[in-house]
């Protein structure tokens, strides 16, 4: 019979894995001259094509707008991005990679994907699907238990 301490033990195991997961991305980013947030911003811009804004990055990756802004300033100073005012809302800017930025982002993102895809291939696609389904269930049940809050 499973008791409360078994559930707590599994929860603590989850916390350890979650921290290790975050740490691995932090270390990977650092080895490539970026912070984890810098990596996520670069990834978002690279994937966002012509529809990327600071607000979208902040909301998607849960990074404070001020942090995103600081990273964008650095990328702009390095010649990686160009920020252009939106036609409908001049306060918001569309973020686009420059030619140098696209080359840099493609290199970083392709190396990241290579490492991630190695892990998925080693796990197997069915196990990865199950992992994603289980995490989705955990998130849904946690939302339900906490009153259905998304934010």
mmCIF file of N, CA, C and O in Angstrom, residues 64-144:
data_model
loop_
_atom_site.group_PDB
_atom_site.id
_atom_site.type_symbol
_atom_site.label_atom_id
_atom_site.label_comp_id
_atom_site.label_asym_id
_atom_site.label_seq_id
_atom_site.Cartn_x
_atom_site.Cartn_y
_atom_site.Cartn_z
ATOM 1 N N UNK A 64 11.226 37.709 -17.194
ATOM 2 C CA UNK A 64 10.771 39.092 -16.999
ATOM 3 C C UNK A 64 11.120 39.974 -18.201
ATOM 4 O O UNK A 64 12.193 39.822 -18.806
ATOM 5 N N UNK A 65 10.202 40.884 -18.542
ATOM 6 C CA UNK A 65 10.419 41.766 -19.691
ATOM 7 C C UNK A 65 11.731 42.536 -19.573
ATOM 8 O O UNK A 65 12.424 42.746 -20.566
ATOM 9 N N UNK A 66 12.065 42.966 -18.372
ATOM 10 C CA UNK A 66 13.298 43.716 -18.165
ATOM 11 C C UNK A 66 14.525 42.852 -18.515
ATOM 12 O O UNK A 66 15.480 43.339 -19.112
ATOM 13 N N UNK A 67 14.486 41.584 -18.170
ATOM 14 C CA UNK A 67 15.581 40.667 -18.499
ATOM 15 C C UNK A 67 15.666 40.470 -20.003
ATOM 16 O O UNK A 67 16.757 40.496 -20.587
ATOM 17 N N UNK A 68 14.508 40.281 -20.645
ATOM 18 C CA UNK A 68 14.482 40.139 -22.102
ATOM 19 C C UNK A 68 15.057 41.392 -22.747
ATOM 20 O O UNK A 68 15.886 41.311 -23.663
ATOM 21 N N UNK A 69 14.662 42.552 -22.252
ATOM 22 C CA UNK A 69 15.145 43.815 -22.797
ATOM 23 C C UNK A 69 16.670 43.920 -22.672
ATOM 24 O O UNK A 69 17.350 44.338 -23.620
ATOM 25 N N UNK A 70 17.207 43.544 -21.528
ATOM 26 C CA UNK A 70 18.650 43.592 -21.313
ATOM 27 C C UNK A 70 19.381 42.656 -22.295
ATOM 28 O O UNK A 70 20.399 43.024 -22.886
ATOM 29 N N UNK A 71 18.845 41.473 -22.501
ATOM 30 C CA UNK A 71 19.435 40.507 -23.434
ATOM 31 C C UNK A 71 19.360 41.045 -24.856
ATOM 32 O O UNK A 71 20.337 40.948 -25.618
ATOM 33 N N UNK A 72 18.232 41.637 -25.208
ATOM 34 C CA UNK A 72 18.080 42.198 -26.553
ATOM 35 C C UNK A 72 19.068 43.332 -26.805
ATOM 36 O O UNK A 72 19.622 43.447 -27.906
ATOM 37 N N UNK A 73 19.292 44.167 -25.797
ATOM 38 C CA UNK A 73 20.280 45.248 -25.941
ATOM 39 C C UNK A 73 21.663 44.682 -26.224
ATOM 40 O O UNK A 73 22.407 45.203 -27.044
ATOM 41 N N UNK A 74 22.010 43.602 -25.499
ATOM 42 C CA UNK A 74 23.297 42.946 -25.724
ATOM 43 C C UNK A 74 23.368 42.378 -27.137
ATOM 44 O O UNK A 74 24.368 42.572 -27.838
ATOM 45 N N UNK A 75 22.323 41.674 -27.563
ATOM 46 C CA UNK A 75 22.301 41.105 -28.914
ATOM 47 C C UNK A 75 22.372 42.210 -29.975
ATOM 48 O O UNK A 75 23.028 42.040 -31.004
ATOM 49 N N UNK A 76 21.706 43.322 -29.705
ATOM 50 C CA UNK A 76 21.729 44.445 -30.648
ATOM 51 C C UNK A 76 23.146 45.033 -30.730
ATOM 52 O O UNK A 76 23.650 45.300 -31.822
ATOM 53 N N UNK A 77 23.808 45.197 -29.589
ATOM 54 C CA UNK A 77 25.176 45.727 -29.558
ATOM 55 C C UNK A 77 26.143 44.789 -30.280
ATOM 56 O O UNK A 77 27.126 45.253 -30.870
ATOM 57 N N UNK A 78 25.875 43.509 -30.252
ATOM 58 C CA UNK A 78 26.729 42.524 -30.921
ATOM 59 C C UNK A 78 26.372 42.362 -32.398
ATOM 60 O O UNK A 78 27.003 41.575 -33.108
ATOM 61 N N UNK A 79 25.347 43.104 -32.841
ATOM 62 C CA UNK A 79 24.954 43.057 -34.245
ATOM 63 C C UNK A 79 24.134 41.844 -34.627
ATOM 64 O O UNK A 79 24.044 41.497 -35.802
ATOM 65 N N UNK A 80 23.493 41.213 -33.638
ATOM 66 C CA UNK A 80 22.722 40.000 -33.894
ATOM 67 C C UNK A 80 21.249 40.260 -34.192
ATOM 68 O O UNK A 80 20.603 39.442 -34.836
ATOM 69 N N UNK A 81 20.700 41.366 -33.673
ATOM 70 C CA UNK A 81 19.280 41.653 -33.874
ATOM 71 C C UNK A 81 19.068 43.100 -34.288
ATOM 72 O O UNK A 81 19.900 43.969 -34.020
ATOM 73 N N UNK A 82 17.926 43.286 -34.932
ATOM 74 C CA UNK A 82 17.457 44.631 -35.274
ATOM 75 C C UNK A 82 16.032 44.730 -34.754
ATOM 76 O O UNK A 82 15.228 43.822 -34.948
ATOM 77 N N UNK A 83 15.744 45.812 -34.039
ATOM 78 C CA UNK A 83 14.404 46.030 -33.501
ATOM 79 C C UNK A 83 13.724 47.123 -34.308
ATOM 80 O O UNK A 83 14.287 48.211 -34.475
ATOM 81 N N UNK A 84 12.531 46.821 -34.796
ATOM 82 C CA UNK A 84 11.776 47.764 -35.614
ATOM 83 C C UNK A 84 10.406 47.987 -34.998
ATOM 84 O O UNK A 84 9.727 47.022 -34.631
ATOM 85 N N UNK A 85 9.968 49.261 -34.909
ATOM 86 C CA UNK A 85 8.639 49.528 -34.350
ATOM 87 C C UNK A 85 7.545 48.829 -35.159
ATOM 88 O O UNK A 85 7.634 48.730 -36.386
ATOM 89 N N UNK A 86 6.545 48.319 -34.443
ATOM 90 C CA UNK A 86 5.405 47.690 -35.113
ATOM 91 C C UNK A 86 4.575 48.783 -35.775
ATOM 92 O O UNK A 86 4.476 49.896 -35.261
ATOM 93 N N UNK A 87 3.966 48.467 -36.896
ATOM 94 C CA UNK A 87 3.189 49.472 -37.618
ATOM 95 C C UNK A 87 1.955 49.918 -36.841
ATOM 96 O O UNK A 87 1.612 51.090 -36.857
ATOM 97 N N UNK A 88 1.306 49.012 -36.108
ATOM 98 C CA UNK A 88 0.078 49.350 -35.388
ATOM 99 C C UNK A 88 0.337 49.875 -33.974
ATOM 100 O O UNK A 88 -0.489 50.590 -33.438
ATOM 101 N N UNK A 89 1.446 49.462 -33.371
ATOM 102 C CA UNK A 89 1.743 49.865 -32.001
ATOM 103 C C UNK A 89 3.227 50.202 -31.916
ATOM 104 O O UNK A 89 4.065 49.319 -31.746
ATOM 105 N N UNK A 90 3.539 51.465 -32.023
ATOM 106 C CA UNK A 90 4.934 51.921 -32.087
ATOM 107 C C UNK A 90 5.730 51.624 -30.806
ATOM 108 O O UNK A 90 6.943 51.619 -30.821
ATOM 109 N N UNK A 91 5.022 51.384 -29.687
ATOM 110 C CA UNK A 91 5.712 51.078 -28.439
ATOM 111 C C UNK A 91 6.342 49.687 -28.472
ATOM 112 O O UNK A 91 7.349 49.447 -27.834
ATOM 113 N N UNK A 92 5.714 48.773 -29.199
ATOM 114 C CA UNK A 92 6.246 47.418 -29.326
ATOM 115 C C UNK A 92 7.099 47.319 -30.579
ATOM 116 O O UNK A 92 6.846 47.997 -31.567
ATOM 117 N N UNK A 93 8.096 46.444 -30.498
ATOM 118 C CA UNK A 93 9.014 46.298 -31.612
ATOM 119 C C UNK A 93 9.077 44.846 -32.079
ATOM 120 O O UNK A 93 9.039 43.926 -31.279
ATOM 121 N N UNK A 94 9.181 44.705 -33.389
ATOM 122 C CA UNK A 94 9.424 43.398 -33.976
ATOM 123 C C UNK A 94 10.925 43.151 -33.887
ATOM 124 O O UNK A 94 11.723 44.032 -34.205
ATOM 125 N N UNK A 95 11.290 41.967 -33.465
ATOM 126 C CA UNK A 95 12.701 41.612 -33.316
ATOM 127 C C UNK A 95 13.072 40.675 -34.459
ATOM 128 O O UNK A 95 12.433 39.642 -34.651
ATOM 129 N N UNK A 96 14.093 41.063 -35.200
ATOM 130 C CA UNK A 96 14.568 40.238 -36.312
ATOM 131 C C UNK A 96 16.065 40.018 -36.168
ATOM 132 O O UNK A 96 16.791 40.912 -35.735
ATOM 133 N N UNK A 97 16.470 38.840 -36.561
ATOM 134 C CA UNK A 97 17.898 38.539 -36.584
ATOM 135 C C UNK A 97 18.540 39.201 -37.796
ATOM 136 O O UNK A 97 17.954 39.220 -38.885
ATOM 137 N N UNK A 98 19.732 39.714 -37.612
ATOM 138 C CA UNK A 98 20.525 40.201 -38.738
ATOM 139 C C UNK A 98 21.131 38.976 -39.425
ATOM 140 O O UNK A 98 20.976 37.843 -38.942
ATOM 141 N N UNK A 99 21.845 39.180 -40.502
ATOM 142 C CA UNK A 99 22.517 38.064 -41.177
ATOM 143 C C UNK A 99 23.497 37.398 -40.203
ATOM 144 O O UNK A 99 23.524 36.167 -40.083
ATOM 145 N N UNK A 100 24.284 38.212 -39.491
ATOM 146 C CA UNK A 100 25.230 37.662 -38.500
ATOM 147 C C UNK A 100 24.477 36.962 -37.369
ATOM 148 O O UNK A 100 24.905 35.908 -36.890
ATOM 149 N N UNK A 101 23.357 37.538 -36.957
ATOM 150 C CA UNK A 101 22.555 36.948 -35.895
ATOM 151 C C UNK A 101 21.948 35.627 -36.310
ATOM 152 O O UNK A 101 21.885 34.678 -35.519
ATOM 153 N N UNK A 102 21.495 35.537 -37.551
ATOM 154 C CA UNK A 102 20.902 34.300 -38.062
ATOM 155 C C UNK A 102 21.960 33.195 -38.107
ATOM 156 O O UNK A 102 21.701 32.058 -37.712
ATOM 157 N N UNK A 103 23.155 33.542 -38.550
ATOM 158 C CA UNK A 103 24.246 32.561 -38.600
ATOM 159 C C UNK A 103 24.575 32.072 -37.187
ATOM 160 O O UNK A 103 24.717 30.872 -36.954
ATOM 161 N N UNK A 104 24.673 33.016 -36.255
ATOM 162 C CA UNK A 104 24.966 32.685 -34.858
ATOM 163 C C UNK A 104 23.851 31.823 -34.264
ATOM 164 O O UNK A 104 24.110 30.769 -33.672
ATOM 165 N N UNK A 105 22.609 32.256 -34.434
ATOM 166 C CA UNK A 105 21.465 31.520 -33.873
ATOM 167 C C UNK A 105 21.356 30.123 -34.475
ATOM 168 O O UNK A 105 21.110 29.148 -33.748
ATOM 169 N N UNK A 106 21.544 30.015 -35.782
ATOM 170 C CA UNK A 106 21.460 28.698 -36.424
ATOM 171 C C UNK A 106 22.497 27.741 -35.849
ATOM 172 O O UNK A 106 22.206 26.571 -35.607
ATOM 173 N N UNK A 107 23.702 28.246 -35.604
ATOM 174 C CA UNK A 107 24.760 27.413 -35.039
ATOM 175 C C UNK A 107 24.383 26.954 -33.632
ATOM 176 O O UNK A 107 24.446 25.758 -33.315
ATOM 177 N N UNK A 108 23.982 27.898 -32.795
ATOM 178 C CA UNK A 108 23.635 27.579 -31.400
ATOM 179 C C UNK A 108 22.425 26.643 -31.338
ATOM 180 O O UNK A 108 22.450 25.614 -30.654
ATOM 181 N N UNK A 109 21.373 26.991 -32.053
ATOM 182 C CA UNK A 109 20.141 26.194 -31.999
ATOM 183 C C UNK A 109 20.358 24.802 -32.585
ATOM 184 O O UNK A 109 19.863 23.818 -32.030
ATOM 185 N N UNK A 110 21.126 24.705 -33.664
ATOM 186 C CA UNK A 110 21.363 23.371 -34.236
ATOM 187 C C UNK A 110 22.182 22.503 -33.279
ATOM 188 O O UNK A 110 21.922 21.301 -33.155
ATOM 189 N N UNK A 111 23.141 23.096 -32.569
ATOM 190 C CA UNK A 111 23.904 22.328 -31.571
ATOM 191 C C UNK A 111 23.012 21.894 -30.413
ATOM 192 O O UNK A 111 23.116 20.770 -29.923
ATOM 193 N N UNK A 112 22.130 22.788 -29.989
ATOM 194 C CA UNK A 112 21.193 22.456 -28.916
ATOM 195 C C UNK A 112 20.274 21.315 -29.352
ATOM 196 O O UNK A 112 20.098 20.329 -28.625
ATOM 197 N N UNK A 113 19.697 21.454 -30.547
ATOM 198 C CA UNK A 113 18.807 20.409 -31.045
ATOM 199 C C UNK A 113 19.532 19.075 -31.192
ATOM 200 O O UNK A 113 18.950 18.022 -30.911
ATOM 201 N N UNK A 114 20.764 19.131 -31.606
ATOM 202 C CA UNK A 114 21.538 17.891 -31.748
ATOM 203 C C UNK A 114 21.631 17.165 -30.411
ATOM 204 O O UNK A 114 21.414 15.950 -30.335
ATOM 205 N N UNK A 115 21.948 17.895 -29.347
ATOM 206 C CA UNK A 115 22.048 17.297 -28.009
ATOM 207 C C UNK A 115 20.691 16.789 -27.532
ATOM 208 O O UNK A 115 20.580 15.687 -26.975
ATOM 209 N N UNK A 116 19.652 17.605 -27.730
ATOM 210 C CA UNK A 116 18.310 17.210 -27.295
ATOM 211 C C UNK A 116 17.813 15.987 -28.074
ATOM 212 O O UNK A 116 17.230 15.065 -27.491
ATOM 213 N N UNK A 117 18.036 15.987 -29.390
ATOM 214 C CA UNK A 117 17.583 14.871 -30.213
ATOM 215 C C UNK A 117 18.340 13.587 -29.890
ATOM 216 O O UNK A 117 17.762 12.497 -29.954
ATOM 217 N N UNK A 118 19.604 13.722 -29.518
ATOM 218 C CA UNK A 118 20.349 12.548 -29.069
ATOM 219 C C UNK A 118 19.640 11.919 -27.872
ATOM 220 O O UNK A 118 19.434 10.700 -27.821
ATOM 221 N N UNK A 119 19.274 12.753 -26.901
ATOM 222 C CA UNK A 119 18.599 12.252 -25.698
ATOM 223 C C UNK A 119 17.271 11.583 -26.059
ATOM 224 O O UNK A 119 16.953 10.498 -25.550
ATOM 225 N N UNK A 120 16.508 12.216 -26.947
ATOM 226 C CA UNK A 120 15.207 11.650 -27.343
ATOM 227 C C UNK A 120 15.394 10.329 -28.089
ATOM 228 O O UNK A 120 14.685 9.356 -27.843
ATOM 229 N N UNK A 121 16.372 10.293 -28.987
ATOM 230 C CA UNK A 121 16.622 9.061 -29.729
ATOM 231 C C UNK A 121 17.050 7.934 -28.795
ATOM 232 O O UNK A 121 16.630 6.783 -28.966
ATOM 233 N N UNK A 122 17.869 8.252 -27.802
ATOM 234 C CA UNK A 122 18.301 7.239 -26.833
ATOM 235 C C UNK A 122 17.124 6.752 -25.989
ATOM 236 O O UNK A 122 17.040 5.571 -25.644
ATOM 237 N N UNK A 123 16.227 7.675 -25.638
ATOM 238 C CA UNK A 123 15.038 7.312 -24.860
ATOM 239 C C UNK A 123 14.070 6.492 -25.690
ATOM 240 O O UNK A 123 13.396 5.608 -25.184
ATOM 241 N N UNK A 124 13.950 6.860 -26.939
ATOM 242 C CA UNK A 124 12.957 6.270 -27.831
ATOM 243 C C UNK A 124 11.743 7.180 -27.905
ATOM 244 O O UNK A 124 11.377 7.843 -26.926
ATOM 245 N N UNK A 125 11.140 7.216 -29.070
ATOM 246 C CA UNK A 125 10.034 8.150 -29.318
ATOM 247 C C UNK A 125 8.817 7.840 -28.456
ATOM 248 O O UNK A 125 8.138 8.755 -27.974
ATOM 249 N N UNK A 126 8.537 6.567 -28.225
ATOM 250 C CA UNK A 126 7.367 6.227 -27.401
ATOM 251 C C UNK A 126 7.560 6.673 -25.959
ATOM 252 O O UNK A 126 6.629 7.183 -25.331
ATOM 253 N N UNK A 127 8.743 6.494 -25.446
ATOM 254 C CA UNK A 127 9.024 6.926 -24.069
ATOM 255 C C UNK A 127 8.940 8.450 -23.969
ATOM 256 O O UNK A 127 8.445 8.986 -22.977
ATOM 257 N N UNK A 128 9.407 9.144 -25.009
ATOM 258 C CA UNK A 128 9.338 10.604 -25.018
ATOM 259 C C UNK A 128 7.879 11.069 -25.081
ATOM 260 O O UNK A 128 7.495 12.013 -24.397
ATOM 261 N N UNK A 129 7.077 10.403 -25.889
ATOM 262 C CA UNK A 129 5.643 10.733 -25.942
ATOM 263 C C UNK A 129 4.998 10.528 -24.570
ATOM 264 O O UNK A 129 4.219 11.360 -24.111
ATOM 265 N N UNK A 130 5.319 9.413 -23.942
ATOM 266 C CA UNK A 130 4.767 9.112 -22.621
ATOM 267 C C UNK A 130 5.216 10.159 -21.601
ATOM 268 O O UNK A 130 4.422 10.641 -20.787
ATOM 269 N N UNK A 131 6.496 10.552 -21.677
ATOM 270 C CA UNK A 131 7.039 11.595 -20.808
ATOM 271 C C UNK A 131 6.241 12.893 -20.988
ATOM 272 O O UNK A 131 5.816 13.506 -19.999
ATOM 273 N N UNK A 132 6.028 13.312 -22.229
ATOM 274 C CA UNK A 132 5.268 14.542 -22.492
ATOM 275 C C UNK A 132 3.826 14.417 -22.023
ATOM 276 O O UNK A 132 3.271 15.354 -21.437
ATOM 277 N N UNK A 133 3.215 13.280 -22.271
ATOM 278 C CA UNK A 133 1.833 13.068 -21.821
ATOM 279 C C UNK A 133 1.740 13.090 -20.300
ATOM 280 O O UNK A 133 0.821 13.679 -19.729
ATOM 281 N N UNK A 134 2.691 12.449 -19.637
ATOM 282 C CA UNK A 134 2.683 12.428 -18.169
ATOM 283 C C UNK A 134 2.897 13.824 -17.599
ATOM 284 O O UNK A 134 2.249 14.208 -16.616
ATOM 285 N N UNK A 135 3.808 14.599 -18.192
ATOM 286 C CA UNK A 135 4.038 15.967 -17.711
ATOM 287 C C UNK A 135 2.802 16.836 -17.939
ATOM 288 O O UNK A 135 2.449 17.650 -17.091
ATOM 289 N N UNK A 136 2.147 16.650 -19.074
ATOM 290 C CA UNK A 136 0.916 17.396 -19.354
ATOM 291 C C UNK A 136 -0.148 17.056 -18.317
ATOM 292 O O UNK A 136 -0.827 17.950 -17.794
ATOM 293 N N UNK A 137 -0.276 15.783 -17.975
ATOM 294 C CA UNK A 137 -1.251 15.371 -16.969
ATOM 295 C C UNK A 137 -0.909 15.985 -15.610
ATOM 296 O O UNK A 137 -1.791 16.484 -14.917
ATOM 297 N N UNK A 138 0.361 15.958 -15.243
ATOM 298 C CA UNK A 138 0.789 16.540 -13.971
ATOM 299 C C UNK A 138 0.424 18.023 -13.920
ATOM 300 O O UNK A 138 -0.147 18.495 -12.930
ATOM 301 N N UNK A 139 0.729 18.745 -14.982
ATOM 302 C CA UNK A 139 0.432 20.185 -15.033
ATOM 303 C C UNK A 139 -1.075 20.422 -14.937
ATOM 304 O O UNK A 139 -1.526 21.282 -14.175
ATOM 305 N N UNK A 140 -1.850 19.664 -15.679
ATOM 306 C CA UNK A 140 -3.311 19.824 -15.645
ATOM 307 C C UNK A 140 -3.871 19.543 -14.254
ATOM 308 O O UNK A 140 -4.727 20.288 -13.756
ATOM 309 N N UNK A 141 -3.398 18.486 -13.618
ATOM 310 C CA UNK A 141 -3.882 18.149 -12.281
ATOM 311 C C UNK A 141 -3.413 19.159 -11.238
ATOM 312 O O UNK A 141 -4.156 19.503 -10.319
ATOM 313 N N UNK A 142 -2.199 19.650 -11.391
ATOM 314 C CA UNK A 142 -1.701 20.679 -10.478
ATOM 315 C C UNK A 142 -2.527 21.955 -10.616
ATOM 316 O O UNK A 142 -2.891 22.573 -9.610
ATOM 317 N N UNK A 143 -2.849 22.335 -11.861
ATOM 318 C CA UNK A 143 -3.719 23.506 -12.086
ATOM 319 C C UNK A 143 -5.066 23.304 -11.403
ATOM 320 O O UNK A 143 -5.584 24.210 -10.745
ATOM 321 N N UNK A 144 -5.615 22.120 -11.589
ATOM 322 C CA UNK A 144 -6.922 21.817 -10.993
ATOM 323 C C UNK A 144 -6.858 21.925 -9.470
ATOM 324 O O UNK A 144 -7.733 22.516 -8.839
#
